[in-house]
Structures are given as C-alpha cells and as structure tokens.
Amino acid sequence: MKINIAVLAGDGIGPEIIEQGMKAIKAVCKKYGHDLTYKEALVGATAIDRTGNPYPDETHALCMASDAVFFGAIGHPKYDNNPSAKVRPEQGLLAMRKKLGLYANIRPVTTFPSLIHKSPLRPELVDGADFMCIRELTGGMYFGRPQGRSEDGDTAYDTCIYTREEIGRIVRLAYTYARKRRKKVTVVDKANVLATSRLWRQVVQEIEKEYPDVETEYMFVDNAAMRIIQWPKSFDVMVTENMFGDILTDEASVITGSLGMLPSASIGIHTSVFEPIHGSYPQAAGKNIANPLATILSAALLFEYAFNLTEEGKAIRDAVTASMNAGIVTEDISQEGKASKTSEVGDWIAGYISRNFFNSSI
Ligand code: IPM
Ligand code: MG
C-alpha cells in the first residue's frame, strides 16, 4: 500500500521523539512491504522563527496532500510568560486542527502491566483500566469569538460556543466506538452551570434513543475529574467538549504512570493527525531523555485509523510492550539507574519490529 505522510516535528522534544516514531514507521513499512513516502514541514515556534506564521500555507498544503499527518509537539517557553506576544506557537496547532476539520480527538487510556508500579494510584484501582476519551477539538472556548480584552486592558473574555451539529457529530462518533467496546458512553459536561453544556445534554438525550444497546451516563466535569482517579475502571467511552477534554486527559495520563505514554488520533473532515498528548517539554529538548513511547504509539494509531492496517498497528504496540518488559525505557518510567536514551528506545523498538513476525499467516 502507498503510505504518504506529512511529518511535522515542531518544537522542543518534537524532533527527537518524531525521529523515533519514524524509525518504527519505516520498520513496519519495510516489513509489510508498504511504499512509504514522507515530507517534513514547519509548525509552531520553529515556523514562527522562520516564516512568522506558526502554521504556514505550505505546511497546510502538504497536510492536505498527505494521507496522514505525524505530529510531534509545539510550544516554547519564550512565549509562555509573554502575554503580549502577537503570534503564539499554539495558534499553529489550533489553526491546523481547524483547517483540517479535526473535530474529534481520540485519546485511548490504557495501562501497561510493567508500569503499574509507576502510577501514583493503588495497583488494584489501575490494573486493567481501559477507556477512550473522545474530546471535541474544533469548538468551545478554544475557538469561540469574541475573545480578547477591553480597551483599557483590564477586562478579558473568552466565549464558549457549541452548535447542535458540532455536538451531534462527536456524540455519534462516541456511540459508534462504544458499540465496538463495552457499550457505555459517559457524557461529561457542566450542565448545572453552562448553557453550552445544557445544549450538549439535550442533544445527547435525543441521540441516545438511537443507541438503545449502549448505556448512557451523564456526569458533571468536577465529578468526572474525581472519578478518573477514584474509579478509572468505571469508564468505557467518555465524550466531552474541548477544554474539559484537554484537562481530563492530562489527568488520565497519570493512571498510565507517565504523561509520556498517551497517544492520540485527531480525525474529522480532511487528513487525520497523529500526535502524543504531551507537550514540547522544552527542559528536555536535545538531551535525548524524552520518552518517545506516546509518539511511537501514535504511529500505531496512524496505521490503524488512517490506513485501516491493524496488523501493522499491533506490531508497533507489541514492540512497545516488549521494550517495557525488557526494561528498555527512558528515565521517567525506568527502574532506578537503568534508563535508556530516547534514541536507544527507538532503535530497540524498530529492531524488534524488523526481527519479529507478527502476522500469523506468514
Ligand atoms: C493538547 C495541548 C494543546 C491543547 C495545546 C498545546 C494548545 O495541550 O493537545 O492537549 O490545549 O489542545
Ligand atoms: Mg493538553
């Protein structure tokens, strides 16, 4: 099969983790006989430095012309404490999501037996937790207008907007996934306070009738934040608006043991994007210590979601599990004194993929 991808490494640790992800992608393509072509493009702070635009037109054109986008991370500390910066790296990510119509961000939360000891939660609470957070990605406060300041600069405002159509399409997607899983959807909102949340609830109450085989649960976001920690195994598919999903998925990564473990797939109208949920971790940039597993697992999602190649996705996932079982992991999840470098983890995983046969028919 032809695999034609755009590679957007971005800022901070982006380039080094993407390099490891590409090693896995190349190993899989070689093994399964796929014809891989890829092109790199600028995004984020790096793109601002070179072009003044965090999501240049050429980058967008490349994304549109590709079958999938493999994305690293963006963000740079020089912008974080500079509230008056006119252009920010994050705007590049938001522009990409909006222009590609990526309304659904799928963040699977699973645990790894060899990592259970790293979770701050008790093992019996975490062991076997397996849920999927579906975050709405192109609406809500991230994109609502007006946004800004009053003329005197002393008042600021953001606007949260959702339409029936935006809610309906993501909710239906959640039900579709729930049907393939344990048939439970948890709708997370703040309907006791927010008008947008009340519209979410109303729309879901209409749609849930079409899925009588799926259980629907409604939960306020504050309660959900607590339940994720207290009883993670009670969730199957969670669906929520943009900002709540952003916050709850960082929280959910704790269950896994490290923020460096969670991959994501963003899907919608045009080309899908695959990226780790963590940020650009500037303190670690260039040090070869960042955990590449969330990115490598995002490569597995790329094969599965963009190309429907499940064997290939599984090959990557199995290799990741094997690397953890072998203790070939970065310092955030290693046992005392036995940390591997970012590039060593990537090499080991690519080597494992090349050496092992996964397809039972071979
Ligand atoms: C994420 C990130 C982004 C977001 C930032 C970098 C804009 O935190 O993908 O979760 O808030 O969506
Ligand atoms: Mg986030």
PDB file of N, CA, C and O and ligand atoms in Angstrom, residues 90 93 97 107 135 142 246, ligand 1:
ATOM      1  N   GLU A  90       1.145  27.825  19.782  1.00  0.00           N
ATOM      2  CA  GLU A  90      -0.090  27.034  19.923  1.00  0.00           C
ATOM      3  C   GLU A  90      -1.120  27.384  18.862  1.00  0.00           C
ATOM      4  O   GLU A  90      -1.940  26.546  18.483  1.00  0.00           O
ATOM      5  N   LEU A  93      -1.047  24.935  16.061  1.00  0.00           N
ATOM      6  CA  LEU A  93      -1.751  23.671  16.295  1.00  0.00           C
ATOM      7  C   LEU A  93      -3.261  23.872  16.134  1.00  0.00           C
ATOM      8  O   LEU A  93      -3.952  23.067  15.498  1.00  0.00           O
ATOM      9  N   ARG A  97      -5.768  22.171  13.367  1.00  0.00           N
ATOM     10  CA  ARG A  97      -6.969  21.408  13.734  1.00  0.00           C
ATOM     11  C   ARG A  97      -8.197  21.966  13.026  1.00  0.00           C
ATOM     12  O   ARG A  97      -9.026  21.227  12.511  1.00  0.00           O
ATOM     13  N   ARG A 107      -8.348   9.814  22.467  1.00  0.00           N
ATOM     14  CA  ARG A 107      -7.220   9.571  23.366  1.00  0.00           C
ATOM     15  C   ARG A 107      -7.480   8.300  24.171  1.00  0.00           C
ATOM     16  O   ARG A 107      -8.196   8.335  25.168  1.00  0.00           O
ATOM     17  N   ARG A 135     -12.474  13.747  22.729  1.00  0.00           N
ATOM     18  CA  ARG A 135     -12.500  15.177  23.029  1.00  0.00           C
ATOM     19  C   ARG A 135     -12.919  15.943  21.771  1.00  0.00           C
ATOM     20  O   ARG A 135     -12.288  15.779  20.719  1.00  0.00           O
ATOM     21  N   TYR A 142     -11.839  27.291  22.936  1.00  0.00           N
ATOM     22  CA  TYR A 142     -10.615  27.403  22.156  1.00  0.00           C
ATOM     23  C   TYR A 142     -10.814  28.254  20.900  1.00  0.00           C
ATOM     24  O   TYR A 142      -9.872  28.854  20.399  1.00  0.00           O
ATOM     25  N   ASP A 246      -9.258  18.451  27.266  1.00  0.00           N
ATOM     26  CA  ASP A 246      -7.837  18.782  27.407  1.00  0.00           C
ATOM     27  C   ASP A 246      -7.377  18.480  28.835  1.00  0.00           C
ATOM     28  O   ASP A 246      -6.377  17.807  29.065  1.00  0.00           O
TER      29      ASP A 246
HETATM   30  C1  IPM B   1      -3.133  19.257  23.796  1.00  0.00           C
HETATM   31  C2  IPM B   1      -2.342  20.502  24.141  1.00  0.00           C
HETATM   32  C3  IPM B   1      -2.853  21.664  23.310  1.00  0.00           C
HETATM   33  C4  IPM B   1      -4.312  21.875  23.651  1.00  0.00           C
HETATM   34  C5  IPM B   1      -2.061  22.987  23.483  1.00  0.00           C
HETATM   35  C6  IPM B   1      -0.598  22.801  23.162  1.00  0.00           C
HETATM   36  C7  IPM B   1      -2.659  24.105  22.673  1.00  0.00           C
HETATM   37  O1  IPM B   1      -2.405  20.766  25.495  1.00  0.00           O
HETATM   38  O2  IPM B   1      -3.117  18.837  22.627  1.00  0.00           O
HETATM   39  O3  IPM B   1      -3.767  18.696  24.690  1.00  0.00           O
HETATM   40  O4  IPM B   1      -4.642  22.555  24.632  1.00  0.00           O
HETATM   41  O5  IPM B   1      -5.157  21.349  22.924  1.00  0.00           O
END
